């Protein structure tokens, strides 16, 4: 259970301007509040953001979903609100209200839940707020969960659907969660006019809610990373750009990752470099992600890193924009790989909450600083913010290597744990 200095039923005050000062702070804070039963008050919400801060539709949708999930009382949940109090209540039913028990034609049962942002707000960011709650919640029967999220799937400054499918989900499996399947129904864009899409995750049941400690790092940090066993390049843009994309991608991959990545290109059996192109059906919608699967140097297994770019600059030439995207993304991924990191910069902050909730000491290697000899890469502002929130709610701390002694959260909320402790303390003899 939470190891905070204050009692877990005391209202925890958080300043929304701390560190990153954006949505990261409130997503993690309210998720941990819903899981542990700790009431939280945040003032100056997104106070580090331009435009006045406050709750946007994506944040509001997450708060409302989590409030329904843990029967919370909420004060200040309105668009643009800069203060919000979130007080988890007692869950009367064994099934939280956000889950619906469904049956298939073959008599198989599953749980269904849905988060609808209502705008093209980022589904990838919304997932950060609710997925840990789903993964660490006890349900009455061991049945799969179908989680559907509606909003923007390709939105600036946030994880895309492709990043979720090809980087986040494989990484979660590497640290101990079951394999989660994903299906995209429709894309939602922030570019070229906003549009709303949705995707569904199929999450297998977990018999033991507690997550064992994990080591997502090499045993010897000095060993150079192995050559990627696979690169997956996904380009979504106007069909007229696809041929040029392939033309500029191959030399970029060869330059950064070596000619061996192109050794079987064109072969039906090729799996070193997989290239996928999709027509975005709009001149202003251009997105590129490059994902590397890298074998572990000390034995079996692999890890996944990725870099991407949703193009937002003025497009005077689609060919120039495509070339610019390929050069930047391949260079960024090559630097991630060369650093030896087992997580890219954006994945690092997403694993913080799982380290904090895991049972025991979990370690994540974010790589070496390529500009400073023998110096570990500094955590991003988002990662530092996630670590700070975890410390406030759970009492955990992270060292300079990105390691943390987790609390061993097993799905028991504050009120349930308190009741169990009270019963255990009764003299029934």
mmCIF file of C-alpha atoms in Angstrom, residues 77-347:
data_model
loop_
_atom_site.group_PDB
_atom_site.id
_atom_site.type_symbol
_atom_site.label_atom_id
_atom_site.label_comp_id
_atom_site.label_asym_id
_atom_site.label_seq_id
_atom_site.Cartn_x
_atom_site.Cartn_y
_atom_site.Cartn_z
ATOM 1 C CA UNK A 77 -14.255 19.148 -13.347
ATOM 2 C CA UNK A 78 -15.043 21.593 -16.113
ATOM 3 C CA UNK A 79 -13.399 22.667 -19.341
ATOM 4 C CA UNK A 80 -10.696 25.220 -18.588
ATOM 5 C CA UNK A 81 -10.802 24.564 -14.837
ATOM 6 C CA UNK A 82 -7.507 25.282 -13.067
ATOM 7 C CA UNK A 83 -8.280 23.591 -9.751
ATOM 8 C CA UNK A 84 -9.724 20.147 -9.175
ATOM 9 C CA UNK A 85 -10.355 17.951 -6.150
ATOM 10 C CA UNK A 86 -10.616 14.204 -6.699
ATOM 11 C CA UNK A 87 -11.858 12.112 -3.761
ATOM 12 C CA UNK A 88 -12.203 8.369 -4.452
ATOM 13 C CA UNK A 89 -15.202 6.737 -2.835
ATOM 14 C CA UNK A 90 -16.149 3.233 -1.809
ATOM 15 C CA UNK A 91 -16.844 0.904 -4.724
ATOM 16 C CA UNK A 92 -20.142 -0.726 -3.814
ATOM 17 C CA UNK A 93 -20.053 -3.367 -6.545
ATOM 18 C CA UNK A 94 -17.286 -5.871 -7.233
ATOM 19 C CA UNK A 95 -17.327 -4.554 -10.813
ATOM 20 C CA UNK A 96 -16.272 -0.885 -11.243
ATOM 21 C CA UNK A 97 -18.890 1.090 -13.143
ATOM 22 C CA UNK A 98 -16.677 1.690 -16.199
ATOM 23 C CA UNK A 99 -16.651 -2.034 -16.993
ATOM 24 C CA UNK A 100 -19.570 -3.881 -18.549
ATOM 25 C CA UNK A 101 -19.732 -7.655 -18.554
ATOM 26 C CA UNK A 102 -20.557 -8.967 -22.009
ATOM 27 C CA UNK A 103 -21.094 -12.378 -23.607
ATOM 28 C CA UNK A 104 -20.081 -13.708 -27.004
ATOM 29 C CA UNK A 105 -22.098 -16.064 -29.172
ATOM 30 C CA UNK A 106 -19.872 -18.951 -28.101
ATOM 31 C CA UNK A 107 -20.772 -18.229 -24.446
ATOM 32 C CA UNK A 108 -17.364 -16.684 -23.840
ATOM 33 C CA UNK A 109 -17.424 -13.676 -21.521
ATOM 34 C CA UNK A 110 -15.446 -10.451 -21.642
ATOM 35 C CA UNK A 111 -15.435 -6.989 -20.115
ATOM 36 C CA UNK A 112 -15.939 -3.863 -22.173
ATOM 37 C CA UNK A 113 -15.009 -0.282 -21.342
ATOM 38 C CA UNK A 114 -14.888 2.854 -23.447
ATOM 39 C CA UNK A 115 -13.326 6.294 -23.140
ATOM 40 C CA UNK A 116 -14.675 8.912 -25.541
ATOM 41 C CA UNK A 117 -12.694 12.164 -25.552
ATOM 42 C CA UNK A 118 -15.315 13.861 -27.728
ATOM 43 C CA UNK A 119 -12.699 15.757 -29.746
ATOM 44 C CA UNK A 120 -9.509 14.922 -31.643
ATOM 45 C CA UNK A 121 -7.639 15.069 -28.332
ATOM 46 C CA UNK A 122 -4.841 12.544 -28.004
ATOM 47 C CA UNK A 123 -5.905 8.947 -27.399
ATOM 48 C CA UNK A 124 -2.264 8.108 -26.675
ATOM 49 C CA UNK A 125 -2.113 10.545 -23.764
ATOM 50 C CA UNK A 126 -5.531 9.485 -22.482
ATOM 51 C CA UNK A 127 -4.309 5.893 -22.461
ATOM 52 C CA UNK A 128 -1.520 6.886 -20.052
ATOM 53 C CA UNK A 129 -4.164 7.930 -17.520
ATOM 54 C CA UNK A 130 -6.441 4.897 -17.664
ATOM 55 C CA UNK A 131 -4.387 1.879 -18.786
ATOM 56 C CA UNK A 132 -2.589 1.443 -15.424
ATOM 57 C CA UNK A 133 -5.980 1.509 -13.690
ATOM 58 C CA UNK A 134 -7.277 -1.209 -16.019
ATOM 59 C CA UNK A 135 -4.164 -3.362 -15.610
ATOM 60 C CA UNK A 136 -4.143 -3.134 -11.799
ATOM 61 C CA UNK A 137 -7.870 -3.617 -11.145
ATOM 62 C CA UNK A 138 -9.333 -6.854 -9.773
ATOM 63 C CA UNK A 139 -12.349 -8.046 -11.757
ATOM 64 C CA UNK A 140 -14.828 -10.733 -10.634
ATOM 65 C CA UNK A 141 -13.840 -13.277 -13.286
ATOM 66 C CA UNK A 142 -10.724 -13.878 -15.347
ATOM 67 C CA UNK A 143 -12.017 -12.632 -18.679
ATOM 68 C CA UNK A 144 -10.390 -10.405 -21.303
ATOM 69 C CA UNK A 145 -11.019 -6.664 -21.342
ATOM 70 C CA UNK A 146 -11.832 -4.764 -24.516
ATOM 71 C CA UNK A 147 -10.803 -1.140 -24.020
ATOM 72 C CA UNK A 148 -11.923 1.259 -26.754
ATOM 73 C CA UNK A 149 -10.649 4.837 -26.903
ATOM 74 C CA UNK A 150 -12.094 7.458 -29.247
ATOM 75 C CA UNK A 151 -10.354 10.703 -30.191
ATOM 76 C CA UNK A 152 -7.228 11.610 -32.132
ATOM 77 C CA UNK A 153 -4.945 8.709 -33.069
ATOM 78 C CA UNK A 154 -2.329 10.855 -34.836
ATOM 79 C CA UNK A 155 -1.985 14.052 -32.840
ATOM 80 C CA UNK A 156 0.949 16.421 -32.480
ATOM 81 C CA UNK A 157 3.078 16.104 -29.354
ATOM 82 C CA UNK A 158 1.661 12.765 -28.252
ATOM 83 C CA UNK A 159 2.003 8.997 -28.809
ATOM 84 C CA UNK A 160 0.375 7.865 -32.036
ATOM 85 C CA UNK A 161 -1.585 4.664 -32.506
ATOM 86 C CA UNK A 162 1.466 3.224 -34.302
ATOM 87 C CA UNK A 163 3.707 4.068 -31.350
ATOM 88 C CA UNK A 164 1.258 2.350 -28.998
ATOM 89 C CA UNK A 165 1.014 -0.769 -31.165
ATOM 90 C CA UNK A 166 4.671 -1.201 -32.080
ATOM 91 C CA UNK A 167 6.547 0.306 -29.109
ATOM 92 C CA UNK A 168 4.393 0.620 -25.985
ATOM 93 C CA UNK A 169 2.617 -2.743 -26.100
ATOM 94 C CA UNK A 170 5.779 -4.811 -26.827
ATOM 95 C CA UNK A 171 7.547 -2.961 -24.002
ATOM 96 C CA UNK A 172 4.730 -3.708 -21.556
ATOM 97 C CA UNK A 173 5.017 -7.363 -22.499
ATOM 98 C CA UNK A 174 8.776 -7.230 -21.889
ATOM 99 C CA UNK A 175 8.278 -5.977 -18.333
ATOM 100 C CA UNK A 176 5.786 -8.671 -17.365
ATOM 101 C CA UNK A 177 2.309 -7.931 -18.704
ATOM 102 C CA UNK A 178 0.497 -10.354 -21.030
ATOM 103 C CA UNK A 179 0.446 -9.655 -24.757
ATOM 104 C CA UNK A 180 -2.105 -6.940 -25.531
ATOM 105 C CA UNK A 181 -3.661 -6.891 -28.998
ATOM 106 C CA UNK A 182 -4.699 -3.691 -30.758
ATOM 107 C CA UNK A 183 -7.081 -2.963 -33.619
ATOM 108 C CA UNK A 184 -7.422 0.408 -35.340
ATOM 109 C CA UNK A 185 -10.952 1.142 -36.539
ATOM 110 C CA UNK A 186 -10.437 4.672 -37.839
ATOM 111 C CA UNK A 187 -7.751 7.335 -37.737
ATOM 112 C CA UNK A 188 -8.280 10.652 -36.007
ATOM 113 C CA UNK A 189 -6.037 13.583 -36.961
ATOM 114 C CA UNK A 190 -5.030 16.957 -35.553
ATOM 115 C CA UNK A 191 -3.658 18.018 -38.959
ATOM 116 C CA UNK A 192 -5.576 18.815 -42.128
ATOM 117 C CA UNK A 193 -8.746 19.524 -40.201
ATOM 118 C CA UNK A 194 -9.476 17.628 -37.020
ATOM 119 C CA UNK A 195 -11.147 14.237 -37.190
ATOM 120 C CA UNK A 196 -12.080 11.638 -34.598
ATOM 121 C CA UNK A 197 -11.001 8.012 -34.780
ATOM 122 C CA UNK A 198 -10.792 5.083 -32.399
ATOM 123 C CA UNK A 199 -8.934 1.886 -31.598
ATOM 124 C CA UNK A 200 -9.504 -1.077 -29.298
ATOM 125 C CA UNK A 201 -7.104 -2.945 -27.036
ATOM 126 C CA UNK A 202 -7.790 -6.561 -26.106
ATOM 127 C CA UNK A 203 -6.236 -7.080 -22.675
ATOM 128 C CA UNK A 204 -5.903 -10.671 -21.409
ATOM 129 C CA UNK A 205 -6.896 -11.448 -17.803
ATOM 130 C CA UNK A 206 -4.247 -11.428 -15.081
ATOM 131 C CA UNK A 207 -4.606 -13.921 -12.245
ATOM 132 C CA UNK A 208 -2.146 -11.993 -10.079
ATOM 133 C CA UNK A 209 -2.631 -8.233 -10.133
ATOM 134 C CA UNK A 210 0.740 -7.509 -8.522
ATOM 135 C CA UNK A 211 3.481 -6.837 -11.080
ATOM 136 C CA UNK A 212 6.822 -8.477 -10.208
ATOM 137 C CA UNK A 213 9.887 -6.259 -10.267
ATOM 138 C CA UNK A 214 11.472 -6.080 -13.702
ATOM 139 C CA UNK A 215 14.888 -5.279 -15.135
ATOM 140 C CA UNK A 216 14.598 -3.568 -18.501
ATOM 141 C CA UNK A 217 18.310 -3.007 -18.993
ATOM 142 C CA UNK A 218 21.516 -4.860 -19.925
ATOM 143 C CA UNK A 219 23.494 -6.574 -17.192
ATOM 144 C CA UNK A 220 26.620 -4.765 -18.332
ATOM 145 C CA UNK A 221 25.953 -1.135 -19.223
ATOM 146 C CA UNK A 222 29.317 -0.857 -20.982
ATOM 147 C CA UNK A 223 28.454 -3.388 -23.708
ATOM 148 C CA UNK A 224 27.597 -1.789 -27.037
ATOM 149 C CA UNK A 225 24.095 -2.500 -28.361
ATOM 150 C CA UNK A 226 23.690 -5.194 -30.976
ATOM 151 C CA UNK A 227 22.544 -4.452 -34.511
ATOM 152 C CA UNK A 228 18.745 -4.249 -34.789
ATOM 153 C CA UNK A 229 17.192 -7.504 -35.926
ATOM 154 C CA UNK A 230 14.337 -5.580 -37.505
ATOM 155 C CA UNK A 231 13.393 -2.063 -38.554
ATOM 156 C CA UNK A 232 9.770 -1.187 -39.261
ATOM 157 C CA UNK A 233 9.129 2.004 -41.236
ATOM 158 C CA UNK A 234 5.540 3.246 -41.464
ATOM 159 C CA UNK A 235 4.793 6.300 -43.576
ATOM 160 C CA UNK A 236 1.316 7.812 -43.738
ATOM 161 C CA UNK A 237 1.032 10.580 -46.286
ATOM 162 C CA UNK A 238 -0.358 11.506 -49.706
ATOM 163 C CA UNK A 239 0.014 8.640 -52.190
ATOM 164 C CA UNK A 240 2.140 10.880 -54.412
ATOM 165 C CA UNK A 241 4.877 10.838 -51.723
ATOM 166 C CA UNK A 242 5.201 7.087 -51.292
ATOM 167 C CA UNK A 243 7.719 6.399 -54.054
ATOM 168 C CA UNK A 244 9.943 9.268 -52.927
ATOM 169 C CA UNK A 245 9.703 8.059 -49.330
ATOM 170 C CA UNK A 246 11.094 4.651 -50.286
ATOM 171 C CA UNK A 247 13.780 6.296 -52.399
ATOM 172 C CA UNK A 248 15.159 8.432 -49.555
ATOM 173 C CA UNK A 249 14.570 5.898 -46.768
ATOM 174 C CA UNK A 250 16.959 3.212 -48.035
ATOM 175 C CA UNK A 251 20.148 5.329 -48.077
ATOM 176 C CA UNK A 252 19.192 6.869 -44.720
ATOM 177 C CA UNK A 253 18.821 3.426 -43.143
ATOM 178 C CA UNK A 254 22.073 2.259 -44.730
ATOM 179 C CA UNK A 255 23.917 5.324 -43.436
ATOM 180 C CA UNK A 256 22.692 5.059 -39.845
ATOM 181 C CA UNK A 257 22.267 1.308 -39.354
ATOM 182 C CA UNK A 258 24.518 -0.311 -41.962
ATOM 183 C CA UNK A 259 24.096 -1.998 -45.339
ATOM 184 C CA UNK A 260 23.143 -5.288 -43.686
ATOM 185 C CA UNK A 261 19.685 -3.880 -42.922
ATOM 186 C CA UNK A 262 19.084 -3.789 -46.691
ATOM 187 C CA UNK A 263 20.551 -7.219 -47.442
ATOM 188 C CA UNK A 264 17.260 -8.908 -48.316
ATOM 189 C CA UNK A 265 15.240 -5.859 -49.325
ATOM 190 C CA UNK A 266 12.720 -6.698 -52.010
ATOM 191 C CA UNK A 267 12.554 -10.339 -51.002
ATOM 192 C CA UNK A 268 9.207 -11.738 -49.940
ATOM 193 C CA UNK A 269 11.005 -13.268 -46.980
ATOM 194 C CA UNK A 270 12.513 -9.913 -45.994
ATOM 195 C CA UNK A 271 12.108 -9.079 -42.333
ATOM 196 C CA UNK A 272 15.150 -6.894 -41.691
ATOM 197 C CA UNK A 273 13.504 -3.747 -43.028
ATOM 198 C CA UNK A 274 9.719 -3.692 -43.265
ATOM 199 C CA UNK A 275 8.267 -0.717 -45.138
ATOM 200 C CA UNK A 276 4.580 0.180 -44.964
ATOM 201 C CA UNK A 277 2.973 3.117 -46.755
ATOM 202 C CA UNK A 278 -0.590 4.323 -46.266
ATOM 203 C CA UNK A 279 -2.492 7.042 -48.081
ATOM 204 C CA UNK A 280 -3.437 9.781 -45.603
ATOM 205 C CA UNK A 281 -5.890 11.167 -48.180
ATOM 206 C CA UNK A 282 -4.969 14.728 -47.269
ATOM 207 C CA UNK A 283 -2.095 16.943 -48.403
ATOM 208 C CA UNK A 284 -1.436 18.203 -44.865
ATOM 209 C CA UNK A 285 -1.382 14.828 -43.148
ATOM 210 C CA UNK A 286 2.116 13.365 -43.075
ATOM 211 C CA UNK A 287 3.395 11.002 -40.401
ATOM 212 C CA UNK A 288 6.455 8.745 -40.160
ATOM 213 C CA UNK A 289 7.539 6.296 -37.453
ATOM 214 C CA UNK A 290 10.634 4.098 -37.433
ATOM 215 C CA UNK A 291 10.781 1.263 -34.900
ATOM 216 C CA UNK A 292 13.812 -0.882 -34.078
ATOM 217 C CA UNK A 293 13.759 -4.310 -32.463
ATOM 218 C CA UNK A 294 17.155 -4.877 -30.862
ATOM 219 C CA UNK A 295 18.379 -8.260 -29.548
ATOM 220 C CA UNK A 296 19.597 -8.332 -25.957
ATOM 221 C CA UNK A 297 23.380 -8.644 -25.911
ATOM 222 C CA UNK A 298 23.487 -11.096 -22.992
ATOM 223 C CA UNK A 299 21.032 -13.711 -24.190
ATOM 224 C CA UNK A 300 17.482 -14.277 -25.310
ATOM 225 C CA UNK A 301 14.898 -11.588 -25.817
ATOM 226 C CA UNK A 302 14.867 -8.142 -27.352
ATOM 227 C CA UNK A 303 13.760 -4.603 -26.663
ATOM 228 C CA UNK A 304 11.940 -2.052 -28.796
ATOM 229 C CA UNK A 305 12.622 1.637 -29.368
ATOM 230 C CA UNK A 306 11.016 4.073 -31.777
ATOM 231 C CA UNK A 307 10.998 7.651 -33.000
ATOM 232 C CA UNK A 308 8.366 9.411 -35.053
ATOM 233 C CA UNK A 309 7.206 12.748 -36.419
ATOM 234 C CA UNK A 310 3.811 14.153 -37.295
ATOM 235 C CA UNK A 311 4.744 16.922 -39.717
ATOM 236 C CA UNK A 312 3.346 20.314 -38.690
ATOM 237 C CA UNK A 313 5.415 22.755 -40.713
ATOM 238 C CA UNK A 314 4.199 24.619 -43.762
ATOM 239 C CA UNK A 315 4.460 22.289 -46.751
ATOM 240 C CA UNK A 316 5.841 24.026 -49.826
ATOM 241 C CA UNK A 317 7.038 20.752 -51.344
ATOM 242 C CA UNK A 318 5.868 17.301 -50.327
ATOM 243 C CA UNK A 319 9.132 15.776 -51.519
ATOM 244 C CA UNK A 320 11.200 18.134 -49.366
ATOM 245 C CA UNK A 321 8.936 17.493 -46.382
ATOM 246 C CA UNK A 322 9.236 13.729 -46.876
ATOM 247 C CA UNK A 323 13.025 13.935 -47.116
ATOM 248 C CA UNK A 324 13.150 16.092 -43.988
ATOM 249 C CA UNK A 325 11.026 13.606 -42.064
ATOM 250 C CA UNK A 326 13.122 10.619 -43.107
ATOM 251 C CA UNK A 327 16.408 12.326 -42.246
ATOM 252 C CA UNK A 328 15.250 13.524 -38.827
ATOM 253 C CA UNK A 329 13.485 10.351 -37.675
ATOM 254 C CA UNK A 330 16.231 7.957 -38.802
ATOM 255 C CA UNK A 331 18.864 10.156 -37.155
ATOM 256 C CA UNK A 332 16.858 10.384 -33.918
ATOM 257 C CA UNK A 333 16.349 6.625 -33.763
ATOM 258 C CA UNK A 334 20.005 5.967 -34.572
ATOM 259 C CA UNK A 335 20.993 8.148 -31.605
ATOM 260 C CA UNK A 336 18.577 6.278 -29.324
ATOM 261 C CA UNK A 337 20.078 2.976 -30.466
ATOM 262 C CA UNK A 338 23.686 4.164 -30.176
ATOM 263 C CA UNK A 339 23.079 5.342 -26.601
ATOM 264 C CA UNK A 340 22.372 1.744 -25.590
ATOM 265 C CA UNK A 341 18.970 2.739 -24.194
ATOM 266 C CA UNK A 342 16.380 0.006 -23.780
ATOM 267 C CA UNK A 343 13.673 2.679 -23.871
ATOM 268 C CA UNK A 344 13.446 5.731 -26.077
ATOM 269 C CA UNK A 345 12.994 9.168 -24.546
ATOM 270 C CA UNK A 346 9.195 9.031 -24.757
ATOM 271 C CA UNK A 347 8.853 5.514 -23.351
#
